Coordinates of C-alpha atoms in Angstrom, one line a residue:
X676 CA -5.6 15.3 -16.1
X677 CA -3.0 17.9 -15.5
X678 CA -0.8 17.2 -12.4
X679 CA 2.1 19.3 -11.1
X680 CA 4.5 17.6 -8.8
X681 CA 7.0 19.5 -6.6
X682 CA 10.0 17.4 -5.6
X683 CA 12.0 15.0 -7.8
X684 CA 12.9 12.7 -5.0
X685 CA 11.9 9.0 -4.7
X686 CA 8.2 9.6 -4.3
X687 CA 8.0 12.4 -6.9
X688 CA 9.9 10.6 -9.6
X689 CA 8.0 7.4 -9.0
X690 CA 4.7 9.2 -9.2
X691 CA 5.6 11.2 -12.3
X692 CA 6.6 7.9 -14.0
X693 CA 3.2 6.3 -13.2
X694 CA 1.3 9.3 -14.3
X695 CA 3.2 9.6 -17.5
X696 CA 2.5 5.9 -18.3
X697 CA -1.2 6.7 -17.8
X698 CA -0.9 9.6 -20.3
X699 CA -1.5 12.4 -17.9
X700 CA -0.1 15.9 -18.5
X701 CA 2.6 15.9 -15.8
X702 CA 5.0 18.6 -14.7
X703 CA 7.9 17.9 -12.3
X704 CA 9.5 20.8 -10.4
X705 CA 12.8 20.7 -8.4
X706 CA 15.5 23.2 -7.7
X707 CA 18.2 20.4 -7.7
X708 CA 19.2 20.0 -11.4
X709 CA 20.9 16.7 -10.6
X710 CA 17.7 15.2 -9.4
X711 CA 15.9 16.2 -12.6
X712 CA 18.7 14.7 -14.7
X713 CA 18.0 11.3 -13.1
X714 CA 14.4 11.3 -14.4
X715 CA 14.0 9.0 -17.3
X716 CA 14.3 11.1 -20.5
X717 CA 11.9 8.7 -22.3
X718 CA 9.1 9.7 -20.1
X719 CA 6.6 12.3 -21.3
X720 CA 7.2 14.8 -18.4
X721 CA 7.9 18.5 -18.4
X722 CA 10.7 19.2 -16.0
X723 CA 11.3 22.6 -14.4
X724 CA 14.6 23.4 -12.6
X725 CA 13.4 26.0 -10.1
X726 CA 12.0 26.5 -6.6
X727 CA 8.6 24.9 -6.1
X728 CA 7.6 27.8 -3.8
X729 CA 8.2 30.4 -6.5
X730 CA 5.0 32.0 -7.7
X731 CA 6.5 32.5 -11.2
X732 CA 7.6 28.9 -11.4
X733 CA 4.2 27.6 -10.4
X734 CA 2.5 29.9 -13.0
X735 CA 5.0 28.7 -15.7
X736 CA 4.1 25.1 -14.7
X737 CA 0.4 25.9 -15.4
X738 CA -0.7 25.3 -11.8
X739 CA -3.7 27.5 -12.3
X740 CA -5.3 24.9 -14.6
X741 CA -3.9 21.9 -12.6
X742 CA -6.4 19.2 -11.4
X743 CA -3.9 18.2 -8.7
X744 CA -0.8 19.7 -7.2
X745 CA 1.5 17.4 -5.2
X746 CA 4.2 18.7 -2.8
X747 CA 6.6 15.8 -2.1
X748 CA 10.0 17.6 -1.6
X749 CA 12.3 16.6 1.3
X750 CA 11.1 19.5 3.4
X751 CA 7.6 19.4 5.0
X752 CA 7.4 23.2 5.4
X753 CA 8.2 23.7 1.7
X754 CA 5.5 21.2 0.7
X755 CA 2.9 22.9 2.8
X756 CA 3.8 26.3 1.5
X757 CA 3.9 25.2 -2.1
X758 CA 0.4 23.6 -1.8
X759 CA -1.0 26.8 -0.2
X760 CA 0.4 28.9 -3.1
X761 CA -0.8 26.4 -5.7
X762 CA -4.3 26.5 -4.3
X763 CA -4.3 30.3 -4.3
X764 CA -3.2 30.2 -8.0
X765 CA -6.1 27.9 -8.9
X766 CA -5.1 24.3 -8.5
X767 CA -8.3 22.2 -7.9
X768 CA -6.7 19.8 -5.3
X769 CA -3.5 19.8 -3.4
X770 CA -1.7 17.1 -1.3
X771 CA 1.4 17.6 0.8
X772 CA 3.9 15.1 2.1
X773 CA 4.6 15.6 5.8
X774 CA 6.7 14.0 8.6
X775 CA 5.0 15.4 11.7
X776 CA 2.6 13.0 13.3
X777 CA 0.5 15.9 14.7
X778 CA -0.6 16.8 11.2
X779 CA -2.5 13.6 10.5
X780 CA -4.8 14.1 13.5
X781 CA -8.4 14.5 12.3
X782 CA -8.7 17.9 14.1
X783 CA -5.9 19.2 12.0
X784 CA -7.6 18.4 8.7
X785 CA -9.9 21.5 8.7
X786 CA -7.0 23.7 9.5
X787 CA -5.2 22.4 6.4
X788 CA -8.4 22.8 4.3
X789 CA -8.5 26.4 5.3
X790 CA -4.9 26.8 4.2
X791 CA -5.8 25.3 0.8
X792 CA -4.3 21.8 1.4
X793 CA -6.8 19.1 0.7
X794 CA -4.8 16.2 2.0
X795 CA -1.6 15.2 3.7
X796 CA 0.4 12.0 3.3
X797 CA 2.9 10.6 5.8
X798 CA 4.6 7.7 4.0
X799 CA 6.4 6.4 7.1
X800 CA 3.1 6.2 9.0
X801 CA 1.4 4.4 6.1
X802 CA 4.4 2.0 5.9
X803 CA 4.2 1.4 9.6
X804 CA 0.5 0.4 9.4
X805 CA 1.4 -2.1 6.7
X806 CA 4.2 -3.5 8.8
X807 CA 1.9 -3.9 11.9
X808 CA -0.8 -5.4 9.7
X809 CA 1.7 -8.0 8.4
X810 CA 2.9 -8.9 11.8
X811 CA -0.6 -9.4 13.3
X812 CA -1.1 -12.3 10.8
X813 CA 2.2 -14.2 10.6
X814 CA 0.8 -16.5 7.9
X815 CA -0.2 -13.8 5.5
X816 CA 2.0 -12.0 3.0
X817 CA -0.3 -9.0 2.6
X818 CA -3.5 -7.9 4.2
X819 CA -5.9 -5.1 3.1
X820 CA -8.9 -4.2 5.2
X821 CA -11.9 -2.8 3.3
X822 CA -14.4 -0.6 5.2
X823 CA -12.7 -1.1 8.6
X824 CA -12.4 -4.9 8.1
X825 CA -15.9 -5.8 7.0
X826 CA -14.1 -7.2 4.0
X827 CA -10.5 -8.5 4.0
X828 CA -8.1 -9.2 1.2
X829 CA -5.4 -11.7 2.1
X830 CA -2.3 -12.5 0.0
X831 CA -1.1 -16.0 1.0
X832 CA 1.8 -18.1 -0.2
X833 CA 0.5 -21.7 -0.8
X834 CA 2.7 -24.4 0.7
X835 CA 2.4 -28.1 1.3
X836 CA -0.6 -28.8 3.4
X837 CA -2.9 -26.5 1.5
X838 CA -6.2 -28.3 1.0
X839 CA -7.4 -26.5 -2.1
X840 CA -4.6 -27.1 -4.6
X841 CA -5.3 -28.5 -8.1
X842 CA -9.1 -28.1 -7.9
X843 CA -11.1 -25.9 -10.4
X844 CA -12.0 -22.6 -8.7
X845 CA -15.6 -23.1 -9.9
X846 CA -15.8 -26.0 -7.4
X847 CA -14.2 -23.9 -4.6
X848 CA -15.6 -20.4 -5.0
X849 CA -19.3 -20.7 -5.6
X850 CA -21.9 -18.1 -4.8
X851 CA -22.4 -19.6 -1.3
X852 CA -18.7 -20.1 -0.5
X853 CA -17.0 -17.8 2.0
X854 CA -14.1 -16.6 -0.2
X855 CA -13.2 -15.7 -3.7
X856 CA -9.8 -15.9 -5.4
X857 CA -9.2 -12.5 -7.2
X858 CA -5.6 -13.0 -8.3
X859 CA -2.8 -15.5 -8.5
X860 CA 0.9 -14.8 -8.9
X861 CA 2.7 -17.8 -10.4
X862 CA 6.4 -17.8 -11.5
X863 CA 6.4 -14.1 -12.2
X864 CA 3.1 -14.0 -14.0
X865 CA -0.2 -12.6 -12.7
X866 CA -3.4 -14.5 -13.4
X867 CA -6.9 -13.1 -13.1
X868 CA -8.5 -16.5 -12.6
X869 CA -11.6 -17.9 -14.1
X870 CA -13.7 -20.9 -13.0
X871 CA -11.4 -23.5 -14.6
X872 CA -8.2 -22.2 -13.2
X873 CA -6.6 -24.1 -10.3
X874 CA -4.3 -23.1 -7.4
X875 CA -0.8 -24.7 -7.5
X876 CA 1.9 -25.2 -5.0
X877 CA 4.0 -22.0 -4.3
X878 CA 1.3 -19.7 -5.8
X879 CA 0.8 -16.4 -4.2
X880 CA -3.0 -16.3 -4.0
X881 CA -5.2 -13.3 -3.1
X882 CA -8.3 -14.3 -1.1
X883 CA -11.3 -12.0 -0.7
X884 CA -13.3 -12.9 2.4
X885 CA -15.1 -11.5 5.4
X886 CA -13.4 -11.2 8.7
X887 CA -15.5 -14.0 10.3
X888 CA -14.0 -16.5 7.9
X889 CA -10.3 -15.6 8.4
X890 CA -9.8 -18.7 10.7
X891 CA -11.4 -20.9 8.0
X892 CA -9.1 -19.5 5.3
X893 CA -6.2 -20.2 7.6
X894 CA -7.3 -23.8 8.0
X895 CA -7.8 -24.6 4.3
X896 CA -4.4 -23.1 3.3
X897 CA -2.6 -25.2 6.0
X898 CA -1.3 -22.3 8.1
X899 CA -2.7 -23.3 11.5
X900 CA 0.7 -24.3 12.6
X901 CA 2.2 -20.9 12.2
X902 CA 3.0 -19.3 15.5
X903 CA 1.5 -15.9 16.2
X904 CA 4.0 -13.0 16.5
X905 CA 5.0 -12.0 20.0
X906 CA 8.7 -11.1 19.7
X907 CA 10.0 -8.8 17.0
X908 CA 13.5 -7.7 16.1
X909 CA 13.8 -4.7 13.8
X910 CA 17.1 -3.6 12.0
X911 CA 17.4 0.1 11.4
X912 CA 16.1 2.9 13.5
X913 CA 14.8 5.4 11.0
X914 CA 11.4 7.2 10.9
X915 CA 9.5 4.1 9.8
X916 CA 10.9 2.1 12.7
X917 CA 9.9 4.9 15.1
X918 CA 6.3 5.0 13.8
X919 CA 6.2 1.1 13.9
X920 CA 7.4 1.1 17.5
X921 CA 4.8 3.8 18.5
X922 CA 2.0 1.8 17.0
X923 CA 3.1 -1.7 18.1
X924 CA 0.3 -3.7 19.7
X925 CA 0.6 -4.5 23.4
X926 CA 0.9 -8.2 22.8
X927 CA 4.2 -7.7 20.8
X928 CA 7.7 -7.0 22.2
X929 CA 10.0 -5.0 19.9
X930 CA 13.8 -4.7 19.9
X931 CA 15.4 -2.2 17.4
X932 CA 19.0 -2.8 16.4
X933 CA 20.7 0.4 15.2
X934 CA 24.3 0.9 14.0
X935 CA 24.6 4.6 14.8
X936 CA 25.2 5.4 18.4
X937 CA 23.8 8.9 18.0
X938 CA 20.7 7.5 16.5
X939 CA 20.4 5.0 19.4
X940 CA 20.4 7.9 21.8
X941 CA 17.7 9.7 19.8
X942 CA 15.6 6.5 19.7
X943 CA 15.8 6.1 23.4
X944 CA 14.5 9.6 23.8
X945 CA 11.6 9.3 21.3
X946 CA 10.6 5.9 22.5
X947 CA 11.0 6.5 26.2
X948 CA 7.3 5.9 26.9
X949 CA 7.2 2.5 25.1
X950 CA 8.5 -0.9 26.0
X951 CA 10.8 -0.9 23.0
X952 CA 14.4 -1.9 23.6
X953 CA 17.1 -0.1 21.6
X954 CA 20.3 -2.0 20.9
X955 CA 23.5 -0.5 19.4
X956 CA 24.9 -2.9 16.8
X957 CA 24.7 -4.5 13.4
X958 CA 21.5 -6.4 12.7
X959 CA 23.4 -8.8 10.5
X960 CA 25.8 -9.8 13.3
X961 CA 25.0 -13.4 14.0
X962 CA 26.5 -13.3 17.5
X963 CA 24.4 -10.2 18.4
X964 CA 21.2 -11.8 17.0
X965 CA 21.8 -14.9 19.0
X966 CA 22.5 -12.9 22.1
X967 CA 19.2 -11.0 21.6
X968 CA 17.2 -14.1 21.3
X969 CA 16.7 -14.6 17.6
X970 CA 15.7 -18.2 18.3
X971 CA 12.7 -17.1 20.2
X972 CA 11.8 -14.4 17.8
X973 CA 8.8 -14.8 15.5
X974 CA 9.4 -11.8 13.2
X975 CA 12.3 -9.9 11.8
X976 CA 11.8 -6.5 10.2
X977 CA 14.6 -4.9 8.1
X978 CA 14.1 -1.1 7.8
X979 CA 17.5 0.3 6.7
X980 CA 17.7 2.6 3.7
X981 CA 19.6 -0.1 1.7
X982 CA 17.5 -2.8 -0.2
X983 CA 20.3 -5.2 -0.5
X984 CA 21.1 -5.0 3.2
X985 CA 17.5 -5.6 4.1
X986 CA 17.1 -8.6 1.8
X987 CA 20.3 -10.2 3.1
X988 CA 19.3 -9.6 6.7
X989 CA 15.9 -11.2 6.2
X990 CA 17.6 -14.2 4.6
X991 CA 19.9 -14.5 7.5
X992 CA 16.9 -14.3 9.9
X993 CA 15.1 -17.0 8.0
X994 CA 18.1 -19.3 8.2
X995 CA 18.2 -18.8 12.0
X996 CA 14.6 -20.0 12.2
X997 CA 12.5 -16.8 12.0
X998 CA 9.4 -17.6 10.0
X999 CA 8.0 -14.1 9.4
X1000 CA 10.3 -11.5 7.7
X1001 CA 9.5 -8.0 6.5
X1002 CA 11.8 -5.9 4.3
X1003 CA 11.6 -2.3 3.3
X1004 CA 12.7 -2.1 -0.3
X1005 CA 12.7 1.4 -1.9
X1006 CA 14.3 0.3 -5.2
X1007 CA 11.5 -1.3 -7.1
X1008 CA 14.0 -3.3 -9.2
X1009 CA 14.6 -5.4 -6.1
X1010 CA 11.0 -6.3 -5.4
X1011 CA 10.8 -9.4 -7.7
X1012 CA 14.2 -10.5 -6.3
X1013 CA 12.9 -10.3 -2.8
X1014 CA 9.8 -12.2 -3.7
X1015 CA 11.9 -14.9 -5.4
X1016 CA 14.0 -15.2 -2.3
X1017 CA 10.8 -15.8 -0.3
X1018 CA 10.9 -12.6 1.8
X1019 CA 7.6 -12.5 3.5
X1020 CA 6.2 -9.0 3.4
X1021 CA 7.7 -6.2 1.2
X1022 CA 7.2 -2.6 2.2
X1023 CA 7.8 0.3 -0.3
X1024 CA 7.0 3.8 0.8
X1025 CA 6.9 5.2 -2.7
X1026 CA 4.0 2.9 -3.8
X1027 CA 2.2 3.5 -0.5
X1028 CA 2.4 7.3 -0.9
X1029 CA 1.5 7.0 -4.6
X1030 CA -1.6 5.0 -3.8
X1031 CA -2.8 7.8 -1.5
X1032 CA -2.1 10.4 -4.1
X1033 CA -3.9 8.4 -6.8
X1034 CA -6.9 8.3 -4.6
X1035 CA -7.0 12.1 -4.7
X1036 CA -7.1 12.0 -8.5
X1037 CA -10.2 9.8 -8.8
X1038 CA -13.4 11.5 -10.0
X1039 CA -15.5 8.7 -8.3
X1040 CA -15.7 8.5 -4.5
X1041 CA -12.8 6.3 -3.6
X1042 CA -12.3 5.8 0.2
X1043 CA -9.4 3.5 0.1
X1044 CA -6.8 2.7 -2.5
X1045 CA -3.9 0.3 -2.2
X1046 CA -1.2 -0.9 -4.6
X1047 CA -0.3 -4.6 -4.7
X1048 CA 3.2 -4.6 -6.0
X1049 CA 3.5 -8.4 -6.2
X1050 CA 0.7 -8.7 -8.8
X1051 CA 0.9 -5.2 -10.4
X1052 CA -2.6 -4.3 -9.4
X1053 CA -4.7 -2.0 -7.3
X1054 CA -7.4 -2.6 -4.7
X1055 CA -9.9 0.2 -4.4
X1056 CA -13.0 0.8 -2.2
X1057 CA -15.6 2.7 -4.3
X1058 CA -18.7 4.4 -2.8
X1059 CA -21.5 3.7 -5.2
X1060 CA -23.3 6.9 -6.3
X1061 CA -27.0 7.2 -7.1
X1062 CA -27.6 6.4 -10.8
X1063 CA -24.1 5.1 -11.5
X1064 CA -23.6 2.5 -14.2
X1065 CA -22.7 -0.3 -11.7
X1066 CA -26.3 -0.1 -10.2
X1067 CA -28.0 -0.6 -13.6
X1068 CA -27.5 -4.4 -14.0
X1069 CA -26.4 -7.5 -12.1
X1070 CA -22.6 -7.9 -12.0
X1071 CA -22.6 -10.6 -14.7
X1072 CA -24.2 -8.1 -17.2
X1073 CA -22.0 -5.1 -16.5
X1074 CA -19.4 -6.0 -19.2
X1075 CA -16.5 -5.2 -16.8
X1076 CA -13.2 -4.6 -18.6
X1077 CA -10.6 -7.4 -18.7
X1078 CA -8.4 -7.2 -15.5
X1079 CA -11.2 -5.8 -13.3
X1080 CA -12.9 -7.9 -10.7
X1081 CA -15.5 -6.9 -8.1
X1082 CA -14.5 -8.9 -5.0
X1083 CA -17.1 -7.9 -2.5
X1084 CA -19.3 -5.1 -1.1
X1085 CA -20.3 -3.6 2.3
X1086 CA -23.9 -2.8 2.9
X1087 CA -25.2 -1.4 6.2
X1088 CA -21.8 -2.2 7.8
X1089 CA -21.8 -5.9 6.8
X1090 CA -19.5 -7.4 4.3
X1091 CA -20.7 -9.7 1.4
X1092 CA -18.9 -11.5 -1.4
X1093 CA -20.2 -10.7 -4.9
X1094 CA -21.4 -13.2 -7.4
X1095 CA -22.6 -12.7 -11.0
X1096 CA -26.2 -12.3 -9.8
X1097 CA -25.4 -9.6 -7.2
X1098 CA -27.2 -6.4 -7.8
X1099 CA -25.1 -3.5 -6.4
X1100 CA -27.1 -0.6 -4.8
X1101 CA -26.5 3.1 -4.3
X1102 CA -24.7 3.6 -0.9
X1103 CA -22.8 0.3 -1.1
X1104 CA -19.1 0.3 -0.6
X1105 CA -17.6 -2.0 -3.3
X1106 CA -14.1 -3.6 -3.3
X1107 CA -12.7 -3.6 -6.8
X1108 CA -9.5 -5.4 -7.9
X1109 CA -7.8 -3.8 -11.0
X1110 CA -4.9 -5.3 -12.8
X1111 CA -2.4 -3.2 -14.7
X1112 CA -3.7 0.4 -15.1
X1113 CA -7.4 -0.5 -15.2
X1114 CA -8.3 1.8 -12.3
X1115 CA -9.5 4.7 -14.4
X1116 CA -11.7 2.4 -16.5
X1117 CA -13.1 1.1 -13.2
X1118 CA -14.1 4.5 -11.9
X1119 CA -16.5 5.1 -14.8
X1120 CA -18.8 2.4 -13.4
X1121 CA -19.1 4.2 -10.0
X1122 CA -19.3 7.9 -10.9
X1123 CA -22.4 9.9 -10.5
X1124 CA -23.8 10.5 -14.0
X1125 CA -23.5 13.9 -15.5
X1126 CA -27.0 15.3 -16.2
X1127 CA -27.5 16.8 -19.7
X1128 CA -28.8 20.1 -18.4

């Protein structure tokens, strides 16, 4: 596919790197030469140092034959303008990064369609949803809901007290059992398990189940003693913190600690209609944390723009007795470090935004796509087309590629786990787990067949 990306910031460079690895024809545009110089010279990317809203530049980039145009500059208005021009020049699909909450309202979508913008992505809003999801289940590292929660993927760190350690999965995850293990992260390696694999202490295991069995999963992994989150302290008052505060459930109390007095004033204005308390100070100050009730806090969320600061702050919170920690880490080089230091949930806006944009690229009908950084994998919800390959045989006979697992399906609004004998039907929504760049191979099973006439 041919993809043109406007904006060589964090999201644009990360996306271009991923697309280059997948051998797509990728063009990256930015009017800041220094930003383009920071792009890895070993990547197979065409870089253009020019304005992304220049008609000549877009024509030179070949936008007229582009399958996808992505506007991810720092400026929302520039992204929207560039997408509209790219559409007018012939780009098949366009997606724009935004920072205005009004623009994600369903009623605004048709307006953007009329402008030639197929989709908008708001990374801070997507990150906030992940944060809230992580806080609602204090004992889970990562949660992904499929088809509005009919199926649920849970990433869980296995500790002492887990009942299912050291037993072959074939004895635990049979056709009639209420969960499947779709991936295991162990000492830096990702395992796509078979029947003879076992779960070990300190594994990060990904469970696919239905929402009715979440309490059962909590019991067998020994997490019933984990206190639910009611009090949250967040460090850093940026856009992600604001979106988190505005979507915080009623049963949680939030305090935001912000170092900038000017930013504190702004937060008090923006969050005036919420119960959020804004505190001027340093979130790493032990005295301040003690004063603000860290001993009675169940979750600490570090959302500054500095990965090292966020990691250290979470470690400090853990030492003070906070069980659930969430760190925003924009530098992917720090992700494995954070996991090794037992930071609970890791948020990365680049991968969140990239997942949304990858969804736009799929030829099959993909309704939800999420990246799992910890296991270098993707979880995708495919809508099964009439006549697609996946409907032709039972799952065991589909010859799925290595690294691809079908974890479950939703039929008539009800979630089901999938066994080898399952026959997938047109209209089903199917959860697919793909390890290391297998997503494009997976979509071949779900696409509507091309007729020979």
